[in-house]
Short mmCIF file of C-alpha atoms in Angstrom, two decimals:
data_model
loop_
_atom_site.label_atom_id
_atom_site.label_comp_id
_atom_site.label_asym_id
_atom_site.label_seq_id
_atom_site.Cartn_x
_atom_site.Cartn_y
_atom_site.Cartn_z
CA MET A 1 101.35 87.54 74.87
CA ASN A 2 104.78 85.95 75.15
CA THR A 3 105.46 82.71 76.96
CA PRO A 4 104.74 83.63 80.56
CA PRO A 5 107.55 83.75 83.08
CA PRO A 6 107.69 81.27 85.93
CA VAL A 7 105.31 82.04 88.74
CA ASN A 8 107.11 82.77 91.98
CA LEU A 9 104.28 82.89 94.48
CA ASP A 10 106.08 84.86 97.14
CA PRO A 11 108.21 87.44 95.33
CA THR A 12 110.18 90.02 97.27
CA LEU A 13 110.51 93.64 96.16
CA ALA A 14 113.90 92.73 94.66
CA ASP A 15 112.23 89.94 92.66
CA LEU A 16 109.59 92.35 91.39
CA LEU A 17 112.24 94.83 90.25
CA ILE A 18 114.31 92.37 88.22
CA PRO A 19 114.66 93.99 84.77
CA ALA A 20 112.29 92.73 82.08
CA PRO A 21 112.67 95.03 79.04
CA ASP A 22 109.52 96.10 77.20
CA LEU A 23 110.54 97.95 74.04
CA LEU A 24 107.06 99.45 73.55
CA PHE A 25 107.77 101.65 76.57
CA LEU A 26 111.56 101.65 76.72
CA ILE A 27 112.31 103.27 73.35
CA PRO A 28 109.81 106.18 73.62
CA THR A 29 110.84 106.76 77.25
CA LEU A 30 114.52 107.00 76.36
CA LEU A 31 113.76 109.31 73.41
CA VAL A 32 111.71 111.64 75.61
CA ALA A 33 114.39 111.55 78.33
CA GLY A 34 117.10 112.43 75.80
CA TYR A 35 115.10 115.32 74.34
CA TYR A 36 114.25 116.70 77.78
CA LEU A 37 117.87 116.50 78.93
CA TRP A 38 119.09 118.29 75.78
CA ARG A 39 116.59 121.14 76.17
CA PHE A 40 117.31 121.40 79.89
CA ILE A 41 121.06 121.72 79.26
CA VAL A 42 120.41 124.40 76.60
CA SER A 43 118.20 126.34 79.04
CA ARG A 44 121.05 126.49 81.59
CA ARG A 45 122.99 128.88 79.33
CA SER A 46 120.96 131.97 80.20
CA PRO A 47 119.60 133.39 83.47
CA GLU A 48 116.12 133.59 81.90
CA GLY A 49 116.34 129.94 80.91
CA ARG A 50 117.39 128.93 84.40
CA ALA A 51 114.50 130.94 85.86
CA ARG A 52 111.96 129.32 83.54
CA TRP A 53 113.32 125.84 84.01
CA PRO A 54 114.42 125.42 87.63
CA VAL A 55 116.24 122.30 88.73
CA TRP A 56 113.30 121.09 90.81
CA ARG A 57 111.25 120.67 87.62
CA ALA A 58 113.98 118.52 86.07
CA VAL A 59 114.19 116.47 89.28
CA LEU A 60 110.43 115.80 89.24
CA PHE A 61 110.56 114.87 85.56
CA ALA A 62 113.49 112.50 86.17
CA LEU A 63 111.65 110.95 89.12
CA GLY A 64 108.62 110.40 86.89
CA LEU A 65 110.78 108.70 84.25
CA VAL A 66 112.49 106.48 86.83
CA LEU A 67 109.12 105.37 88.18
CA LEU A 68 107.89 104.80 84.63
CA LEU A 69 110.90 102.58 83.91
CA LEU A 70 110.52 100.68 87.19
CA THR A 71 106.85 100.09 86.45
CA THR A 72 107.20 99.01 82.85
CA GLN A 73 110.65 97.43 82.64
CA SER A 74 110.53 95.09 85.62
CA ARG A 75 109.25 91.62 86.34
CA ALA A 76 106.34 93.13 88.31
CA ALA A 77 104.74 93.80 84.92
CA THR A 78 104.70 90.07 84.16
CA LEU A 79 103.17 88.88 87.44
CA THR A 80 99.94 90.86 87.34
CA GLY A 81 97.92 87.79 86.31
CA SER A 82 98.58 86.38 89.76
CA SER A 83 97.76 89.49 91.74
CA MET A 84 95.02 91.96 91.03
CA ALA A 85 96.52 94.22 93.70
CA LEU A 86 99.89 94.23 91.93
CA TYR A 87 98.11 94.82 88.63
CA MET A 88 96.20 97.78 90.02
CA GLY A 89 99.18 99.15 91.93
CA ARG A 90 101.16 99.20 88.70
CA LEU A 91 98.36 100.88 86.75
CA MET A 92 97.84 103.46 89.49
CA LEU A 93 101.54 104.36 89.48
CA LEU A 94 101.22 104.89 85.74
CA ALA A 95 98.00 106.88 86.06
CA GLU A 96 98.28 108.89 89.26
CA VAL A 97 101.97 109.24 90.15
CA VAL A 98 104.03 109.29 86.94
CA PRO A 99 101.83 111.75 84.94
CA PRO A 100 101.75 114.60 87.52
CA LEU A 101 105.52 114.30 87.96
CA LEU A 102 106.06 114.49 84.19
CA VAL A 103 103.63 117.40 83.76
CA LEU A 104 105.19 119.31 86.66
CA GLY A 105 108.54 118.76 84.95
CA ILE A 106 107.48 120.80 81.91
CA PRO A 107 109.11 124.26 82.10
CA ARG A 108 106.87 127.30 82.24
CA GLY A 109 106.61 129.60 79.27
CA VAL A 110 106.81 126.94 76.58
CA LYS A 111 106.15 128.72 73.30
CA ILE A 112 104.06 126.93 70.72
CA ASN A 113 102.86 128.68 67.56
CA PRO A 114 99.10 128.88 68.21
CA ARG A 115 98.37 128.42 64.50
CA GLY A 116 100.70 125.47 64.04
CA ALA A 117 99.74 121.81 63.83
CA VAL A 118 101.27 121.02 67.24
CA ALA A 119 99.21 123.71 68.99
CA ARG A 120 96.03 122.63 67.19
CA THR A 121 96.59 118.97 68.07
CA LEU A 122 97.40 119.78 71.69
CA GLY A 123 94.43 122.14 71.79
CA VAL A 124 92.15 119.23 70.91
CA LEU A 125 93.85 116.63 73.11
CA LEU A 126 93.94 118.95 76.12
CA ASP A 127 90.33 120.03 75.70
CA PRO A 128 88.76 119.01 79.05
CA TRP A 129 85.87 117.27 77.27
CA VAL A 130 88.24 115.17 75.16
CA ALA A 131 90.56 114.32 78.05
CA LEU A 132 87.64 113.36 80.30
CA ALA A 133 85.97 111.22 77.63
CA VAL A 134 89.18 109.35 76.77
CA TRP A 135 90.04 108.80 80.44
CA ALA A 136 86.53 107.58 81.27
CA ALA A 137 86.54 105.27 78.23
CA VAL A 138 89.84 103.69 79.32
CA ILE A 139 88.66 103.25 82.91
CA ILE A 140 85.23 101.91 82.02
CA PHE A 141 85.91 99.82 78.90
CA TRP A 142 88.84 97.93 80.39
CA ASN A 143 87.54 97.71 83.98
CA VAL A 144 83.84 96.94 83.84
CA PRO A 145 83.62 93.13 84.06
CA ALA A 146 81.58 92.68 80.87
CA GLY A 147 84.16 94.64 78.93
CA PHE A 148 87.08 93.08 80.71
CA ASN A 149 86.18 89.64 79.44
CA ALA A 150 85.55 90.62 75.85
CA SER A 151 87.85 89.25 73.19
CA VAL A 152 89.31 92.62 72.22
CA VAL A 153 89.93 93.56 75.82
CA THR A 154 91.61 90.32 76.89
CA ASN A 155 93.82 90.40 73.83
CA THR A 156 94.88 94.01 74.25
CA ALA A 157 94.88 94.50 78.02
CA ALA A 158 98.40 93.34 78.76
CA ALA A 159 100.00 95.18 75.86
CA LEU A 160 97.89 98.32 75.58
CA LEU A 161 96.40 99.10 78.95
CA PRO A 162 99.52 100.42 80.73
CA ALA A 163 100.18 102.76 77.79
CA LEU A 164 96.54 103.85 77.71
CA TYR A 165 96.50 104.57 81.45
CA LEU A 166 99.67 106.60 81.14
CA LEU A 167 98.65 108.59 78.07
CA SER A 168 95.04 109.26 79.06
CA SER A 169 96.13 110.26 82.56
CA LEU A 170 98.77 112.57 81.08
CA LEU A 171 95.89 114.33 79.32
CA VAL A 172 93.89 114.55 82.55
CA TRP A 173 96.80 115.87 84.61
CA SER A 174 97.71 118.33 81.86
CA VAL A 175 94.19 119.76 82.00
CA ILE A 176 94.37 119.99 85.81
CA LEU A 177 97.89 121.48 86.04
CA ARG A 178 97.71 123.48 82.77
CA PRO A 179 101.39 123.44 81.74
CA LEU A 180 100.71 124.98 78.30
CA PRO A 181 98.37 127.91 78.93
CA ASN A 182 98.62 129.30 75.41
CA VAL A 183 96.88 126.22 74.01
CA GLN A 184 94.75 125.51 77.10
CA PRO A 185 91.88 127.94 77.53
CA ALA A 186 90.40 126.32 80.64
CA GLY A 187 90.14 128.58 83.71
CA MET A 188 90.44 127.59 87.38
CA GLY A 189 86.74 126.80 87.87
CA SER A 190 86.41 124.53 84.86
CA ARG A 191 89.67 122.78 85.76
CA GLY A 192 88.39 122.11 89.27
CA GLY A 193 85.09 120.84 87.94
CA PHE A 194 86.91 118.73 85.41
CA GLY A 195 89.16 117.24 88.10
CA LEU A 196 86.12 116.35 90.16
CA LEU A 197 84.42 114.64 87.22
CA ALA A 198 87.64 112.86 86.17
CA ALA A 199 88.00 111.39 89.66
CA LEU A 200 84.47 109.99 89.69
CA PRO A 201 84.88 106.92 87.38
CA MET A 202 87.93 105.73 89.30
CA MET A 203 86.42 106.36 92.72
CA SER A 204 83.23 104.55 91.68
CA VAL A 205 85.15 101.49 90.48
CA ALA A 206 87.28 101.57 93.66
CA SER A 207 84.15 101.68 95.86
CA VAL A 208 82.62 98.72 94.07
CA TRP A 209 85.80 96.69 94.56
CA LEU A 210 86.01 97.64 98.22
CA TYR A 211 82.49 96.59 99.09
CA ALA A 212 81.67 93.80 96.60
CA PRO A 213 81.19 90.52 98.48
CA ASN A 214 82.34 88.44 95.47
CA VAL A 215 85.27 88.45 93.08
CA LEU A 216 84.02 90.41 90.08
CA TYR A 217 86.60 89.55 87.45
CA THR A 218 86.48 86.02 86.16
CA PRO A 219 90.21 85.77 85.37
CA TYR A 220 90.85 86.34 89.07
CA VAL A 221 88.07 84.16 90.51
CA ASN A 222 90.38 81.20 91.05
CA ALA A 223 93.70 82.81 90.27
CA LEU A 224 96.69 81.51 92.12
CA CYS A 225 97.48 84.68 94.04
CA LEU A 226 100.82 86.03 95.16
CA TRP A 227 101.65 86.45 98.85
CA ASN A 228 98.95 83.97 99.89
CA LEU A 229 96.17 86.52 99.43
CA SER A 230 92.73 85.31 98.41
CA PRO A 231 91.21 86.67 95.17
CA LEU A 232 88.66 88.64 97.23
CA GLN A 233 91.38 90.14 99.43
CA ASN A 234 93.22 91.08 96.25
CA GLN A 235 90.12 92.78 94.89
CA GLN A 236 89.56 94.74 98.11
CA LEU A 237 93.22 95.72 98.26
CA SER A 238 92.94 96.90 94.64
CA GLY A 239 89.98 99.05 95.68
CA TRP A 240 92.06 100.66 98.43
CA ILE A 241 94.96 101.23 96.05
CA MET A 242 92.71 102.84 93.46
CA MET A 243 90.95 105.00 96.03
CA LEU A 244 94.15 106.20 97.71
CA ALA A 245 95.75 106.87 94.33
CA GLY A 246 92.79 109.01 93.32
CA ILE A 247 92.71 111.15 96.47
CA PRO A 248 95.46 113.67 95.50
CA ALA A 249 93.71 114.50 92.22
CA LEU A 250 90.39 114.80 94.02
CA ALA A 251 91.88 117.06 96.69
CA LEU A 252 93.48 119.23 94.03
CA ALA A 253 90.13 119.52 92.25
CA PHE A 254 88.49 120.77 95.46
CA ILE A 255 91.31 123.27 96.04
CA GLN A 256 90.90 124.58 92.48
CA LEU A 257 87.15 124.85 92.92
CA PHE A 258 87.50 126.76 96.18
CA GLN A 259 90.16 129.00 94.68
CA TRP A 260 87.78 129.72 91.81
CA LEU A 261 84.99 130.51 94.29
CA VAL A 262 87.31 132.86 96.20
CA GLU A 263 88.21 134.64 92.94
CA LEU A 264 84.55 134.77 91.97
CA THR A 265 83.61 136.51 95.20
CA GLY A 266 86.50 138.94 94.92
CA GLY A 267 88.29 137.45 97.90
CA ASN A 268 91.68 137.96 96.24
CA GLU A 269 91.20 141.68 95.52
CA ALA A 270 93.44 144.16 97.26
CA THR A 271 91.88 146.21 100.07
CA PRO A 272 90.94 149.66 98.70
CA PRO A 273 92.79 152.58 100.34
CA THR A 274 90.80 154.33 103.05
CA MET B 1 109.56 122.86 72.32
CA THR B 2 111.02 126.36 72.74
CA GLU B 3 110.77 128.77 75.60
CA LEU B 4 109.30 132.22 75.61
CA PRO B 5 111.40 135.21 76.59
CA ALA B 6 110.66 136.07 80.19
CA SER B 7 108.80 139.23 79.24
CA SER B 8 106.42 137.57 76.77
CA GLU B 9 102.75 137.66 77.51
CA ILE B 10 101.15 134.25 77.22
CA GLN B 11 98.02 134.48 75.14
CA ALA B 12 95.43 131.95 76.23
CA ALA B 13 93.70 130.14 73.38
CA PRO B 14 90.02 131.01 72.98
CA ALA B 15 87.65 128.38 74.37
CA ARG B 16 85.71 126.46 71.71
CA PRO B 17 81.93 126.05 71.93
CA TRP B 18 80.86 123.18 74.18
CA TYR B 19 79.13 121.26 71.39
CA VAL B 20 82.34 121.25 69.32
CA SER B 21 84.22 119.94 72.37
CA ALA B 22 81.56 117.27 72.90
CA LEU B 23 81.83 116.19 69.26
CA LEU B 24 85.62 116.02 69.50
CA ALA B 25 85.28 113.94 72.68
CA LEU B 26 83.01 111.43 70.92
CA LEU B 27 85.42 111.26 68.01
CA ALA B 28 88.37 110.69 70.35
CA VAL B 29 86.60 107.81 72.12
CA ALA B 30 85.62 106.24 68.77
CA LEU B 31 89.23 106.51 67.59
CA LEU B 32 90.52 105.00 70.84
CA LEU B 33 88.21 101.98 70.74
CA GLY B 34 88.76 101.57 67.00
CA ALA B 35 92.53 101.61 67.51
CA ALA B 36 92.22 98.96 70.25
CA TRP B 37 90.20 96.79 67.88
CA VAL B 38 92.76 97.24 65.07
CA PHE B 39 95.58 96.43 67.51
CA ALA B 40 93.82 93.22 68.55
CA ARG B 41 93.28 92.21 64.91
CA VAL B 42 96.89 92.95 63.94
CA LYS B 43 98.05 90.85 66.87
CA SER B 44 95.69 88.04 65.96
CA PRO B 45 93.66 88.36 62.73
CA TYR B 46 91.12 85.90 64.10
CA PRO B 47 89.14 87.24 67.07
CA PHE B 48 90.00 84.45 69.49
CA TYR B 49 87.85 84.09 72.56
CA GLY B 50 90.93 83.03 74.51
CA THR B 51 93.97 85.22 75.03
CA ALA B 52 96.23 84.88 72.01
CA TYR B 53 99.98 84.38 72.21
CA ASN B 54 102.37 86.25 69.97
CA ALA B 55 102.90 84.40 66.69
CA GLY B 56 105.64 81.79 66.74
CA THR B 57 105.67 81.13 70.49
CA ALA B 58 106.99 77.57 70.78
CA ALA B 59 105.41 75.16 73.25
CA ALA B 60 107.69 73.11 75.49
CA GLY B 61 107.84 69.33 75.30
CA PHE B 62 108.08 67.08 78.35
CA LYS B 63 108.35 63.46 79.46
CA GLY B 64 106.48 61.54 82.12
CA THR B 65 104.34 58.47 82.75
CA ASP B 66 100.84 58.15 81.34
CA GLN B 67 97.74 56.79 83.05
CA ASP B 68 98.58 53.27 81.85
CA GLY B 69 101.98 53.40 83.49
CA ARG B 70 103.81 53.70 80.17
CA PRO B 71 106.55 56.21 79.42
CA TYR B 72 105.03 59.27 77.75
CA ALA B 73 106.73 61.98 75.72
CA PHE B 74 104.82 65.09 74.74
CA VAL B 75 106.20 66.47 71.49
CA PRO B 76 104.23 69.64 70.64
CA GLY B 77 102.50 69.33 67.27
CA ASP B 78 103.40 65.65 66.92
CA GLY B 79 101.17 64.06 64.28
CA ASN B 80 99.77 67.52 63.47
CA ARG B 81 97.60 67.20 66.55
CA VAL B 82 96.16 70.16 68.43
CA THR B 83 96.52 69.82 72.21
CA ALA B 84 94.59 71.39 75.06
CA LEU B 85 97.05 71.20 77.96
CA PHE B 86 96.28 71.98 81.56
CA PHE B 87 97.85 71.40 84.96
CA GLY B 88 95.72 69.97 87.75
CA PHE B 89 95.41 67.11 90.26
CA THR B 90 92.96 64.35 90.99
CA HIS B 91 92.02 65.52 94.51
CA CYS B 92 90.85 68.80 92.99
CA PRO B 93 87.22 69.28 94.02
CA ASN B 94 85.95 71.51 91.21
CA ILE B 95 88.21 73.24 88.72
CA CYS B 96 90.02 70.21 87.32
CA PRO B 97 86.94 67.97 86.88
CA LEU B 98 85.04 70.86 85.32
CA THR B 99 87.93 71.64 82.99
CA LEU B 100 88.11 68.01 81.87
CA ALA B 101 84.35 67.87 81.40
CA TYR B 102 84.24 71.08 79.36
CA LEU B 103 87.15 70.01 77.18
CA ASP B 104 85.38 66.72 76.59
CA ARG B 105 82.31 68.64 75.46
CA VAL B 106 84.50 70.70 73.16
CA LYS B 107 85.89 67.55 71.59
CA ALA B 108 82.42 66.10 71.19
CA ALA B 109 81.25 69.28 69.45
CA LEU B 110 83.98 69.07 66.80
CA PRO B 111 83.15 67.55 63.39
CA GLU B 112 84.14 63.90 63.22
CA GLY B 113 87.04 64.53 60.86
CA GLU B 114 88.60 67.04 63.24
CA ARG B 115 87.95 65.19 66.49
CA ASP B 116 90.89 62.81 66.11
CA ARG B 117 93.29 65.72 65.73
CA PHE B 118 92.32 67.21 69.09
CA GLN B 119 93.60 65.82 72.38
CA THR B 120 93.44 66.86 76.02
CA VAL B 121 96.45 66.42 78.27
CA LEU B 122 96.32 66.79 82.05
CA VAL B 123 99.67 67.15 83.80
CA SER B 124 99.41 66.40 87.50
CA VAL B 125 100.82 69.00 89.89
CA ASP B 126 100.50 66.45 92.72
CA PRO B 127 102.77 63.57 91.67
CA ALA B 128 103.02 62.37 95.27
CA ARG B 129 99.38 61.24 95.29
CA ASP B 130 98.51 60.98 91.60
CA THR B 131 99.62 57.50 90.68
CA PRO B 132 99.01 56.29 87.12
CA GLU B 133 96.12 54.16 88.41
CA ARG B 134 94.46 57.10 90.06
CA LEU B 135 95.03 59.31 87.02
CA LYS B 136 93.48 56.63 84.78
CA GLN B 137 90.38 56.44 86.92
CA TYR B 138 90.10 60.21 86.97
CA VAL B 139 90.60 61.06 83.29
CA GLU B 140 88.31 58.26 82.20
CA TYR B 141 85.57 59.26 84.60
CA PHE B 142 85.46 62.88 83.45
CA GLY B 143 86.05 62.32 79.77
CA LYS B 144 88.87 61.17 77.57
CA ALA B 145 92.26 62.67 78.23
CA GLU B 146 95.87 61.76 78.74
CA GLY B 147 96.79 61.93 82.44
CA ILE B 148 100.51 62.49 82.86
CA ARG B 149 102.57 62.14 86.01
CA ILE B 150 105.91 63.96 86.04
CA PRO B 151 108.02 63.60 89.18
CA GLU B 152 109.80 66.55 90.75
CA PRO B 153 112.03 68.36 89.91
CA ALA B 154 111.11 67.81 86.24
CA LEU B 155 107.52 68.90 86.99
CA SER B 156 108.58 72.35 88.21
CA GLU B 157 110.71 72.74 85.06
CA VAL B 158 107.71 71.98 82.83
CA ALA B 159 105.47 74.25 84.89
CA ARG B 160 108.01 77.05 84.55
CA GLU B 161 108.06 76.63 80.75
CA TYR B 162 104.31 77.32 80.68
CA GLY B 163 104.24 79.97 83.40
CA VAL B 164 102.24 77.70 85.68
CA GLY B 165 102.37 78.08 89.46
CA TYR B 166 101.34 75.53 92.08
CA GLN B 167 101.73 75.18 95.80
CA ARG B 168 100.69 72.75 98.51
CA VAL B 169 98.13 74.11 100.97
CA GLU B 170 97.45 72.40 104.29
CA VAL B 171 93.76 72.12 105.01
CA GLY B 172 92.71 71.88 108.65
CA GLY B 173 91.30 68.46 109.53
CA ALA B 174 91.71 67.15 106.01
CA ASP B 175 94.28 66.09 103.49
CA TYR B 176 96.24 68.79 101.74
CA GLN B 177 95.09 70.61 98.60
CA MET B 178 97.06 72.11 95.75
CA ASN B 179 96.57 75.67 94.57
CA HIS B 180 97.45 75.95 90.91
CA THR B 181 97.12 78.05 87.79
CA THR B 182 93.80 77.27 86.15
CA ALA B 183 94.57 78.12 82.53
CA THR B 184 94.24 75.69 79.63
CA TYR B 185 96.87 76.13 76.90
CA LEU B 186 96.07 75.39 73.25
CA ILE B 187 99.02 74.12 71.23
CA ASP B 188 98.67 73.87 67.46
CA GLY B 189 99.76 71.19 64.99
CA ALA B 190 103.01 73.03 64.38
CA GLY B 191 103.95 72.92 68.06
CA LYS B 192 103.21 76.60 68.72
CA LEU B 193 101.34 78.00 71.72
CA ARG B 194 98.36 79.75 70.18
CA LEU B 195 96.18 80.86 73.10
CA LEU B 196 95.05 80.18 76.61
CA TRP B 197 91.65 80.12 78.23
CA ASP B 198 91.05 80.88 81.83
CA TYR B 199 88.95 78.09 83.29
CA THR B 200 86.08 80.53 83.81
CA GLN B 201 85.90 80.93 80.02
CA LEU B 202 85.39 77.22 79.35
CA PRO B 203 81.62 77.12 80.07
CA GLN B 204 81.11 79.02 76.82
CA VAL B 205 81.79 75.82 74.92
CA ASP B 206 80.69 77.11 71.50
CA ARG B 207 83.25 79.92 71.64
CA VAL B 208 85.97 77.53 72.78
CA VAL B 209 85.03 75.18 69.93
CA ALA B 210 85.32 78.08 67.47
CA ASP B 211 88.84 78.79 68.75
CA VAL B 212 89.83 75.13 68.46
CA ARG B 213 88.44 74.82 64.93
CA GLN B 214 90.30 77.95 63.85
CA VAL B 215 93.56 76.52 65.22
CA LEU B 216 92.85 73.13 63.62
CA GLU B 217 92.25 74.78 60.25
CA THR B 218 95.32 76.99 60.42
CA SER B 219 97.74 74.27 61.47
CA GLN B 220 97.13 71.70 58.75
#
């Protein structure tokens, strides 16, 4: 932890977006952005490349990167101790908005040697079991009050948690959206089931926050809150933020499950000629 | 990352047995938690109960008036003393008295040789009402601490240096209250900010004492 910035108790959106560089995120983000831009420009040289990598994918990827930079390189990141809602809003942007945009930005038909180290590593990381376990561990270990107050957690939360939310959610969204099918064996049904399971830890935590009559996290019990909200209001607002942020993934999981059921019952088969 | 020709068939990887996936999942979680532990230890080799600052974070000095009405200058690390600093006010109904009481218990729990090197400093966030006389009464009632009054605008400068917020809140039918940051900052004998405790951590006095002793030993 660095020396904390001054606490402005009523910050405007402009105050929240004042740049506050965080090299842990900035350098990798710029490297990824540079690599993506280079490959995108190369793909423009052929009609096949343009077909595989349409502009809308690049736009979504760029939008994801902009949101990532706004979330991690602004003063909002330094005020989360005074607002659980701001803290959760920031984490939810990193977990439920930035990752799908980045994953949707990956062009189709990416070729990875299935016997190479990259494919093997991705094959393990994008295994639904692994992605679900890592995601659940991040959500539970750093959010359940007993864990939240532990020495390791308090001393790593500010520095590590945003990165962990982003990376573990990238795994989850990659399993759901399946951008690399040649290293991702999961079919529609298992992806839908996985999405449903992955949404459960977050929805459970959100429900507890929404309906708990007391402030559950000791660092926020008597925190001096931004925007004149009480700690309990902050907690309930955090519950709403988490629940709303989780709804798109949950809806997608149901769609995938129903699509799988339709395929299972032959609903997509062509009508035989009479 | 390269792209397939448009005509290429994408071969899906074969699914691995569920028990292999489950084993990999357990391994991934163990690696994740292990990495978090290693990160915490690299950041601070000692497992502080409080939240540790990055090494070398300098604490800010300040000037004011103490509870005896004398000019007071806080020079971080002066006399190789370790300081528990917090911001409060004497009309505070619970947090400030409890903080003072817990810090007094921490001091009492230290070995005699270390006790003299540990001091508690309360900076008032309500200089309008907290006169030196009132501060003296307050800090002596709840333990032994330095009660410092800093007039505005110097107070807001000091608060900003420590990331402390405070605001006046009108209470219906009563005198006003002050909302304020409830952290206690531990400053070592070299004048560096070492860690902070949220006030809700202070009841675990033995763990706070362990933090203080570690800082006392490492700032000789």
